[in-house]
Amino acid sequence: MAADSANAFRGALGRIGWSVPAANAFTNEGFDAMDSLGLVTRDRLKDICKIIRRGTDGVAAVPAAGGNAAVAAAPGIPGIAIPMMWEYKLSGMHLWVSERLRQGTPVVAADFTAAIGNLYTRKVRELEEAKDEEDVQVKPPAPFSKETKWIPFFKLLVNYLSSVTGVNKVPLDYVVRKDDNVAAPDTEFETEHEKLVLLTPHTGTAFDKDNGKVWIQVKQLTVNGPAWTYVAPFEKKRDGRGAVKALNCHYEGDAVMSKSKAAAFDVLEHTTYTGERRNFGMEKYTNALSTAFQTLDEYGETLTESRKVDVFLRNNHCTDPKMLSGIAVIQGDADRMSNFAKAADYLALFTNTDTSQKTGRSISSAQRTSNNKKKPAIRAGNYTPNEWHQLSDKEKDEVRAKRAAAKASRDKNKRSAAAITRSSEKTDKGSADSVTNAGDQFALSNKKKKRKTVGFEGETSD
């Protein structure tokens, strides 16, 4: 049986170009079956190829001594040529064997054809190139809190795990895939990453280690938040997959799903756009609707593109003529009426143009009017709404300061006028003591007239 496996392995080596002596030398290193390639790394295979190229020195005979038997001479093994292309194709064979072992698929040497050998040799090159290009550091999502939405959080978690490889160099997002079973062997995959994720089983030593890695990350992101209630039962076994499945079961369950869909429909029903405001403009309006559409899609309530555009236009209550003309253009364009993104992008042009023009008018009027006159100087008096809108924040502060100073001056004048009035009263009283009765009547009359005048000029009254 072992001899048959070794012969089949040598036959597979022959199909990728290895000579018979080189194939024999390789199996003589202890590789008695093709699946034994999965026990070593590619670097160890390179070391073995070096040994075969170099050969081994012989051992001289050792004569008998002290009652021991003589040791016979061991002849050396001459080196055998192994071109670099053979070694590179051996790397492709190693990748094929490792992949099948990871998937739990039997390794049958007869299945490894020359075409498969070339295919997996190219994959080795692609993996090396991809590794050289890996310069993007993907960060894990922010810790899960009561404000966190599960579906975006889960997507970010998967995105992070896809950038980290496990024991067998498989992206760790295979651990948290929703399907427990692997894909059918004849499934067509769009990318090598997808193939690795969908064909790697959730069994074996490698999975146990990878599952523990995922647990560490999941615990770190949930331990201080509301999700820990559902994660804690898996702490003892360090079961990352089990924890994520529990979170999926809760946050994508019927109760949460119904609540999330109701909230999304409420946004579509009551979110309106009436024009650009400081805290809510076209961009926030579009994003609010887009998020609601996405939430419904994630929970199986996908709206058609035409329905999305209908909601987008129906909730637009802006009466600006340019905005209304933009809406009319969209309604007359079948392409935009069936594409939410295109409709939103087009209407944003009208919003931006309107804002730009307003900004332009503000800047212009802040410098000169259409009659080439400078704008009014900063003053404490009143401004029209249009004039006030044109002032910068700093200029408005100057106006407020001038108004405060003017008010303080008026208050001071009032106090001065009151003091003059009191002084006049005392003077008039002293004069009245030294005049005749007729003079008294005249002085009183004159005093009253003077008090009335002072009160009017000082804006005070007795």
Coordinates of C-alpha atoms in Angstrom, one line a residue:
M1 CA 0.0 0.0 0.0
A2 CA 2.8 2.4 1.0
A3 CA 4.7 1.5 -2.2
D4 CA 1.6 2.2 -4.3
S5 CA 1.2 5.6 -2.7
A6 CA 4.9 6.4 -3.3
N7 CA 4.7 5.3 -6.9
A8 CA 1.6 7.4 -7.5
F9 CA 3.3 10.4 -5.9
R10 CA 6.4 9.9 -8.1
G11 CA 4.0 9.8 -11.1
A12 CA 2.5 13.1 -10.1
L13 CA 6.0 14.6 -9.8
G14 CA 6.7 13.3 -13.3
R15 CA 3.7 15.1 -14.7
I16 CA 5.1 18.5 -13.6
G17 CA 8.5 17.7 -15.2
W18 CA 10.5 16.0 -12.5
S19 CA 13.0 13.4 -13.6
V20 CA 12.8 9.9 -12.3
P21 CA 16.0 10.2 -10.2
A22 CA 14.9 13.5 -8.7
A23 CA 11.4 12.1 -7.9
N24 CA 13.0 9.0 -6.3
A25 CA 15.4 11.2 -4.2
F26 CA 12.4 13.3 -3.0
T27 CA 10.3 10.3 -1.9
N28 CA 13.5 8.8 -0.2
E29 CA 13.4 11.9 2.1
G30 CA 10.4 10.3 3.8
F31 CA 7.6 11.5 1.5
D32 CA 5.9 8.2 0.9
A33 CA 2.6 9.6 -0.2
M34 CA 1.4 12.8 -1.9
D35 CA -0.6 14.0 1.1
S36 CA 2.6 14.1 3.2
L37 CA 3.4 17.4 1.5
G38 CA 0.7 18.9 3.8
L39 CA 2.9 18.2 6.8
V40 CA 5.6 20.7 5.9
T41 CA 5.7 24.3 4.8
R42 CA 6.9 25.6 1.4
D43 CA 10.2 26.8 3.0
R44 CA 10.9 23.2 4.2
L45 CA 10.4 21.9 0.6
K46 CA 13.0 24.4 -0.6
D47 CA 15.4 23.1 2.0
I48 CA 14.8 19.5 0.8
C49 CA 15.4 20.5 -2.8
K50 CA 18.8 22.0 -1.7
I51 CA 19.8 18.8 0.0
I52 CA 19.0 16.7 -3.1
R53 CA 21.0 19.1 -5.3
R54 CA 24.0 19.0 -3.0
G55 CA 23.9 15.3 -2.3
T56 CA 25.5 13.8 0.9
D57 CA 29.0 12.8 1.8
G58 CA 29.8 9.2 2.5
V59 CA 30.8 7.8 5.9
A60 CA 34.2 6.0 6.2
A61 CA 34.3 2.5 7.7
V62 CA 35.0 2.4 11.5
P63 CA 37.2 -0.6 12.6
A64 CA 36.2 -2.7 15.5
A65 CA 37.4 -1.6 18.9
G66 CA 36.8 -2.6 22.5
G67 CA 34.7 -5.6 21.5
N68 CA 32.3 -3.6 19.3
A69 CA 31.6 -4.7 15.8
A70 CA 33.1 -2.8 12.9
V71 CA 30.9 -0.1 11.2
A72 CA 30.7 -0.6 7.5
A73 CA 31.4 2.3 5.1
A74 CA 28.4 4.2 3.9
P75 CA 28.7 5.5 0.3
G76 CA 27.8 9.1 -0.4
I77 CA 24.8 10.1 -2.5
P78 CA 25.6 12.3 -5.5
G79 CA 23.7 15.5 -6.0
I80 CA 20.8 15.5 -8.5
A81 CA 19.8 18.5 -10.6
I82 CA 16.5 20.1 -9.7
P83 CA 15.9 23.2 -11.9
M84 CA 14.1 26.2 -10.3
M85 CA 11.0 25.6 -12.4
W86 CA 10.6 22.1 -11.0
E87 CA 10.9 23.6 -7.5
Y88 CA 8.4 26.3 -8.3
K89 CA 5.9 23.7 -9.7
L90 CA 6.4 21.7 -6.5
S91 CA 5.1 24.8 -4.7
G92 CA 2.0 24.6 -6.8
M93 CA 1.5 21.0 -5.9
H94 CA 2.0 21.8 -2.3
L95 CA -0.8 24.5 -2.5
W96 CA -3.1 22.0 -4.2
V97 CA -2.5 19.4 -1.5
S98 CA -2.9 21.9 1.3
E99 CA -6.2 23.2 -0.1
R100 CA -7.7 19.7 -0.4
L101 CA -6.6 18.8 3.2
R102 CA -8.1 22.0 4.5
Q103 CA -11.4 21.3 2.7
G104 CA -11.4 17.7 3.9
T105 CA -11.2 16.4 0.3
P106 CA -9.2 13.2 -0.3
V107 CA -5.8 13.7 -1.9
V108 CA -5.6 11.4 -4.9
A109 CA -2.3 11.7 -6.9
A110 CA -4.0 10.7 -10.1
D111 CA -6.3 13.8 -9.9
F112 CA -3.2 16.1 -10.1
T113 CA -2.8 16.6 -13.8
A114 CA -0.3 18.7 -15.7
A115 CA -3.0 21.4 -16.3
I116 CA -3.8 21.5 -12.6
G117 CA -0.1 21.8 -11.8
N118 CA 0.2 24.8 -14.1
L119 CA -3.0 26.4 -12.6
Y120 CA -1.8 26.1 -9.1
T121 CA 1.7 27.3 -9.9
R122 CA 0.1 30.5 -11.3
K123 CA -1.9 30.8 -8.1
V124 CA 1.3 30.6 -6.1
R125 CA 2.7 33.5 -8.1
E126 CA -0.6 35.5 -7.7
L127 CA -0.5 34.9 -3.9
E128 CA 3.1 36.2 -3.8
E129 CA 2.1 39.3 -5.8
A130 CA -0.9 39.9 -3.6
K131 CA 1.3 39.7 -0.5
D132 CA 3.7 42.2 -1.9
E133 CA 0.9 44.6 -2.6
E134 CA -0.7 44.3 0.9
D135 CA -0.1 47.8 2.3
V136 CA -3.6 48.7 3.6
Q137 CA -4.0 48.2 7.3
V138 CA -7.6 47.3 8.0
K139 CA -8.8 48.3 11.5
P140 CA -11.5 46.5 13.5
P141 CA -14.8 48.2 14.0
A142 CA -15.4 50.4 17.0
P143 CA -16.5 48.5 20.2
F144 CA -20.2 47.6 20.2
S145 CA -22.4 50.1 22.2
K146 CA -26.1 50.7 22.6
E147 CA -26.0 53.1 19.7
T148 CA -24.3 50.6 17.4
K149 CA -26.3 49.0 14.6
W150 CA -25.6 45.3 14.2
I151 CA -25.6 44.9 10.5
P152 CA -23.0 47.6 9.7
F153 CA -20.9 46.4 12.7
F154 CA -21.0 42.8 11.4
K155 CA -19.9 43.9 7.9
L156 CA -17.0 45.8 9.4
L157 CA -16.0 42.8 11.5
V158 CA -16.1 40.5 8.5
N159 CA -14.0 43.1 6.5
Y160 CA -11.4 43.1 9.3
L161 CA -11.3 39.4 9.6
S162 CA -10.9 39.0 5.8
S163 CA -7.6 40.9 6.2
V164 CA -6.2 38.5 8.8
T165 CA -5.2 34.9 7.9
G166 CA -5.4 31.8 10.1
V167 CA -3.2 28.8 10.6
N168 CA -3.5 27.6 7.0
K169 CA -3.3 31.1 5.5
V170 CA -7.1 31.2 5.0
P171 CA -8.8 34.6 5.7
L172 CA -10.4 34.4 9.1
D173 CA -13.8 35.6 7.9
Y174 CA -14.4 31.9 6.9
V175 CA -15.0 31.3 10.7
V176 CA -18.0 33.6 10.8
R177 CA -19.6 32.8 7.5
K178 CA -23.3 32.2 8.0
D179 CA -23.5 28.8 6.2
D180 CA -22.3 25.9 8.4
N181 CA -21.6 23.7 5.4
V182 CA -18.9 24.2 2.8
A183 CA -19.9 24.9 -0.8
A184 CA -20.3 22.2 -3.4
P185 CA -16.9 21.2 -5.0
D186 CA -18.3 22.2 -8.5
T187 CA -19.3 25.7 -7.4
E188 CA -17.9 28.5 -9.5
F189 CA -16.3 31.3 -7.5
E190 CA -15.6 34.8 -8.5
T191 CA -12.4 35.2 -6.5
E192 CA -9.8 33.0 -4.8
H193 CA -10.8 34.7 -1.5
E194 CA -14.4 33.6 -1.9
K195 CA -13.3 30.1 -2.7
L196 CA -11.2 29.8 0.4
V197 CA -13.9 31.2 2.7
L198 CA -16.7 29.0 1.3
L199 CA -14.7 25.7 1.0
T200 CA -12.9 25.7 4.3
P201 CA -14.7 23.5 6.9
H202 CA -15.4 24.4 10.5
T203 CA -13.7 21.3 11.8
G204 CA -10.1 20.2 12.7
T205 CA -7.2 21.6 14.6
A206 CA -6.7 24.5 12.3
F207 CA -10.3 25.7 12.7
D208 CA -10.1 25.4 16.5
K209 CA -7.1 27.7 16.5
D210 CA -8.6 30.1 14.1
N211 CA -11.9 30.1 16.1
G212 CA -9.9 31.1 19.2
K213 CA -8.4 34.0 17.3
V214 CA -11.8 35.2 16.3
W215 CA -13.1 34.9 19.9
I216 CA -10.3 37.2 21.2
Q217 CA -11.5 39.9 18.7
V218 CA -15.2 39.4 19.4
K219 CA -14.7 39.6 23.2
Q220 CA -12.6 42.7 22.9
L221 CA -15.3 44.5 20.9
T222 CA -18.3 43.5 23.0
V223 CA -17.2 43.0 26.6
N224 CA -18.2 46.5 27.7
G225 CA -21.4 46.8 25.8
P226 CA -25.0 45.4 25.6
A227 CA -23.9 42.6 23.2
W228 CA -21.8 40.9 25.9
T229 CA -25.0 39.3 27.3
Y230 CA -25.2 37.1 24.2
V231 CA -21.4 36.6 23.9
A232 CA -20.5 35.7 27.5
P233 CA -21.8 32.0 27.3
F234 CA -19.1 31.2 24.8
E235 CA -16.2 32.5 26.8
K236 CA -15.2 29.2 28.5
K237 CA -14.8 27.4 25.1
R238 CA -13.4 30.5 23.4
D239 CA -15.9 30.0 20.6
G240 CA -15.8 33.0 18.3
R241 CA -18.1 31.5 15.8
G242 CA -20.7 30.5 18.4
A243 CA -20.6 34.1 19.8
V244 CA -21.1 35.7 16.4
K245 CA -23.9 33.2 15.5
A246 CA -25.7 34.2 18.8
L247 CA -25.4 37.9 18.0
N248 CA -26.8 37.3 14.5
C249 CA -29.6 35.3 16.0
H250 CA -30.6 38.1 18.3
Y251 CA -30.0 41.2 16.2
E252 CA -31.4 39.7 13.1
G253 CA -34.2 37.9 14.9
D254 CA -37.9 38.6 14.2
A255 CA -38.3 41.2 17.0
V256 CA -35.3 43.3 16.2
M257 CA -36.0 42.9 12.5
S258 CA -39.6 44.2 12.8
K259 CA -38.4 47.1 14.9
S260 CA -35.7 48.1 12.5
K261 CA -38.0 47.9 9.5
A262 CA -40.6 50.0 11.2
A263 CA -38.0 52.6 12.0
A264 CA -36.8 52.6 8.3
F265 CA -40.3 53.0 7.0
D266 CA -40.9 55.8 9.5
V267 CA -37.8 57.6 8.0
L268 CA -39.2 57.2 4.5
E269 CA -42.6 58.5 5.6
H270 CA -41.6 61.6 7.6
T271 CA -38.1 62.8 6.4
T272 CA -38.6 65.8 4.1
Y273 CA -36.4 68.3 2.3
T274 CA -37.6 72.0 2.3
G275 CA -34.4 73.6 1.3
E276 CA -30.9 74.1 2.6
R277 CA -30.7 74.6 6.3
R278 CA -27.8 74.9 8.7
N279 CA -28.2 71.4 10.1
F280 CA -30.1 69.6 7.4
G281 CA -29.5 70.0 3.7
M282 CA -29.8 67.9 0.5
E283 CA -26.8 65.7 1.4
K284 CA -28.2 64.7 4.8
Y285 CA -31.7 64.2 3.3
T286 CA -30.3 61.9 0.6
N287 CA -28.2 59.9 3.2
A288 CA -31.1 59.5 5.5
L289 CA -33.2 57.9 2.7
S290 CA -30.3 55.8 1.5
T291 CA -29.7 54.4 4.9
A292 CA -33.4 53.5 5.3
F293 CA -33.4 51.8 1.9
Q294 CA -30.3 49.8 2.8
T295 CA -31.8 48.7 6.2
L296 CA -34.9 47.5 4.4
D297 CA -32.8 45.7 1.8
E298 CA -30.8 43.9 4.6
Y299 CA -34.0 42.7 6.2
G300 CA -35.5 41.4 2.9
E301 CA -37.7 44.5 2.1
T302 CA -35.9 45.6 -1.0
L303 CA -37.5 48.6 -2.8
T304 CA -37.2 48.9 -6.6
E305 CA -35.1 51.8 -7.9
S306 CA -38.2 53.5 -9.3
R307 CA -39.9 53.3 -5.9
K308 CA -36.8 54.8 -4.2
V309 CA -36.8 57.7 -6.7
D310 CA -40.6 58.2 -6.1
V311 CA -40.0 58.6 -2.4
F312 CA -37.0 60.8 -3.0
L313 CA -39.1 63.2 -5.1
R314 CA -42.3 63.0 -3.1
N315 CA -40.6 64.0 0.1
N316 CA -38.9 67.0 -1.6
H317 CA -41.0 70.0 -0.5
C318 CA -38.6 72.7 -1.6
T319 CA -40.3 75.4 -3.6
D320 CA -37.2 77.0 -5.1
P321 CA -37.9 77.4 -8.9
K322 CA -34.5 75.9 -9.8
M323 CA -35.2 72.9 -7.6
L324 CA -38.6 72.5 -9.1
S325 CA -37.2 72.6 -12.6
G326 CA -34.6 69.9 -11.6
I327 CA -37.4 67.7 -10.3
A328 CA -39.3 68.2 -13.6
V329 CA -36.2 67.1 -15.6
I330 CA -35.9 63.9 -13.5
Q331 CA -39.6 63.1 -14.0
G332 CA -39.2 63.4 -17.7
D333 CA -36.1 61.1 -17.8
A334 CA -36.8 57.4 -17.7
D335 CA -33.2 56.6 -16.8
R336 CA -33.1 58.8 -13.8
M337 CA -36.6 57.8 -12.7
S338 CA -35.3 54.2 -12.4
N339 CA -32.0 55.0 -10.7
F340 CA -31.9 56.5 -7.2
A341 CA -28.2 57.3 -7.3
K342 CA -28.5 59.2 -10.6
A343 CA -31.6 61.1 -9.5
A344 CA -29.9 62.1 -6.3
D345 CA -26.7 63.2 -7.9
Y346 CA -28.6 65.2 -10.5
L347 CA -30.7 67.1 -8.0
A348 CA -27.7 67.8 -5.9
L349 CA -26.3 69.8 -8.8
F350 CA -29.2 72.2 -8.5
T351 CA -28.7 72.5 -4.7
N352 CA -25.0 73.2 -5.1
T353 CA -25.5 75.7 -7.8
D354 CA -28.1 77.5 -5.8
T355 CA -25.8 77.6 -2.7
S356 CA -22.9 78.7 -4.8
Q357 CA -24.8 81.6 -6.3
K358 CA -26.0 82.7 -2.9
T359 CA -22.5 82.6 -1.6
G360 CA -21.4 84.6 -4.6
R361 CA -24.0 87.3 -4.0
S362 CA -23.0 87.4 -0.3
I363 CA -19.3 87.9 -1.2
S364 CA -20.1 90.5 -3.8
S365 CA -22.5 92.5 -1.7
A366 CA -20.0 92.4 1.2
Q367 CA -17.6 94.4 -1.0
R368 CA -19.7 96.6 -3.4
T369 CA -23.3 96.9 -4.6
S370 CA -24.4 96.7 -8.2
N371 CA -24.0 100.6 -8.2
N372 CA -20.4 100.2 -7.3
K373 CA -21.1 101.6 -3.8
K374 CA -19.4 100.2 -0.7
K375 CA -21.7 98.5 1.8
P376 CA -22.7 100.7 4.8
A377 CA -20.2 101.0 7.5
I378 CA -20.5 99.1 10.8
R379 CA -22.9 101.1 12.9
A380 CA -25.1 100.8 16.0
G381 CA -28.3 101.4 14.2
N382 CA -30.8 99.1 12.6
Y383 CA -30.1 96.8 9.6
T384 CA -32.4 95.3 7.1
P385 CA -32.5 91.4 7.1
N386 CA -30.5 91.4 3.9
E387 CA -27.8 93.7 5.3
W388 CA -27.5 91.7 8.5
H389 CA -27.2 88.4 6.5
Q390 CA -24.2 89.9 4.6
L391 CA -22.2 90.7 7.8
S392 CA -19.6 88.3 9.0
D393 CA -19.7 87.0 12.6
K394 CA -16.9 89.3 13.5
E395 CA -18.7 92.3 12.0
K396 CA -21.9 91.3 13.9
D397 CA -19.9 91.3 17.1
E398 CA -18.7 94.8 16.3
V399 CA -22.3 96.0 15.8
R400 CA -23.4 94.5 19.1
A401 CA -20.4 96.2 20.9
K402 CA -21.3 99.6 19.3
R403 CA -25.0 99.1 20.4
A404 CA -23.9 98.3 23.9
A405 CA -21.6 101.4 24.0
A406 CA -24.4 103.6 22.7
K407 CA -26.8 102.3 25.3
A408 CA -24.3 102.9 28.1
S409 CA -23.8 106.5 26.8
R410 CA -27.6 107.1 26.8
D411 CA -27.8 105.8 30.4
K412 CA -25.0 108.1 31.4
N413 CA -26.8 111.1 29.8
K414 CA -29.9 110.2 31.7
R415 CA -28.1 110.2 35.0
S416 CA -26.4 113.6 34.2
A417 CA -29.8 115.2 33.2
A418 CA -31.3 114.0 36.5
A419 CA -28.5 115.5 38.5
I420 CA -28.9 118.9 36.7
T421 CA -32.6 118.9 37.5
R422 CA -32.0 118.3 41.2
S423 CA -29.3 121.1 41.3
S424 CA -31.7 123.5 39.6
E425 CA -34.4 122.8 42.1
K426 CA -32.1 123.6 45.0
T427 CA -31.0 126.9 43.4
D428 CA -34.6 128.0 42.7
K429 CA -35.5 127.3 46.3
G430 CA -32.7 129.5 47.6
S431 CA -33.7 132.4 45.3
A432 CA -37.3 132.2 46.3
D433 CA -36.4 133.1 50.0
S434 CA -34.9 136.5 49.0
V435 CA -37.5 137.9 46.6
T436 CA -41.0 139.4 47.0
N437 CA -44.2 137.6 46.6
A438 CA -44.5 138.7 43.0
G439 CA -40.9 137.6 42.4
D440 CA -41.7 134.3 44.0
Q441 CA -44.5 133.7 41.5
F442 CA -42.2 134.5 38.5
A443 CA -39.3 132.4 39.8
L444 CA -41.6 129.4 40.2
S445 CA -42.9 129.8 36.7
N446 CA -39.4 130.1 35.3
K447 CA -38.2 127.0 37.3
K448 CA -41.1 124.9 35.9
K449 CA -40.3 125.8 32.3
K450 CA -36.6 125.0 32.8
R451 CA -37.3 121.6 34.3
K452 CA -39.6 120.7 31.5
T453 CA -36.9 121.5 28.9
V454 CA -34.2 119.5 30.6
G455 CA -36.4 116.5 31.0
F456 CA -37.2 116.5 27.3
E457 CA -33.5 116.7 26.2
G458 CA -32.4 114.0 28.5
E459 CA -35.2 111.7 27.6
T460 CA -36.2 111.6 31.3
S461 CA -39.3 112.6 33.1
D462 CA -40.0 113.5 36.7

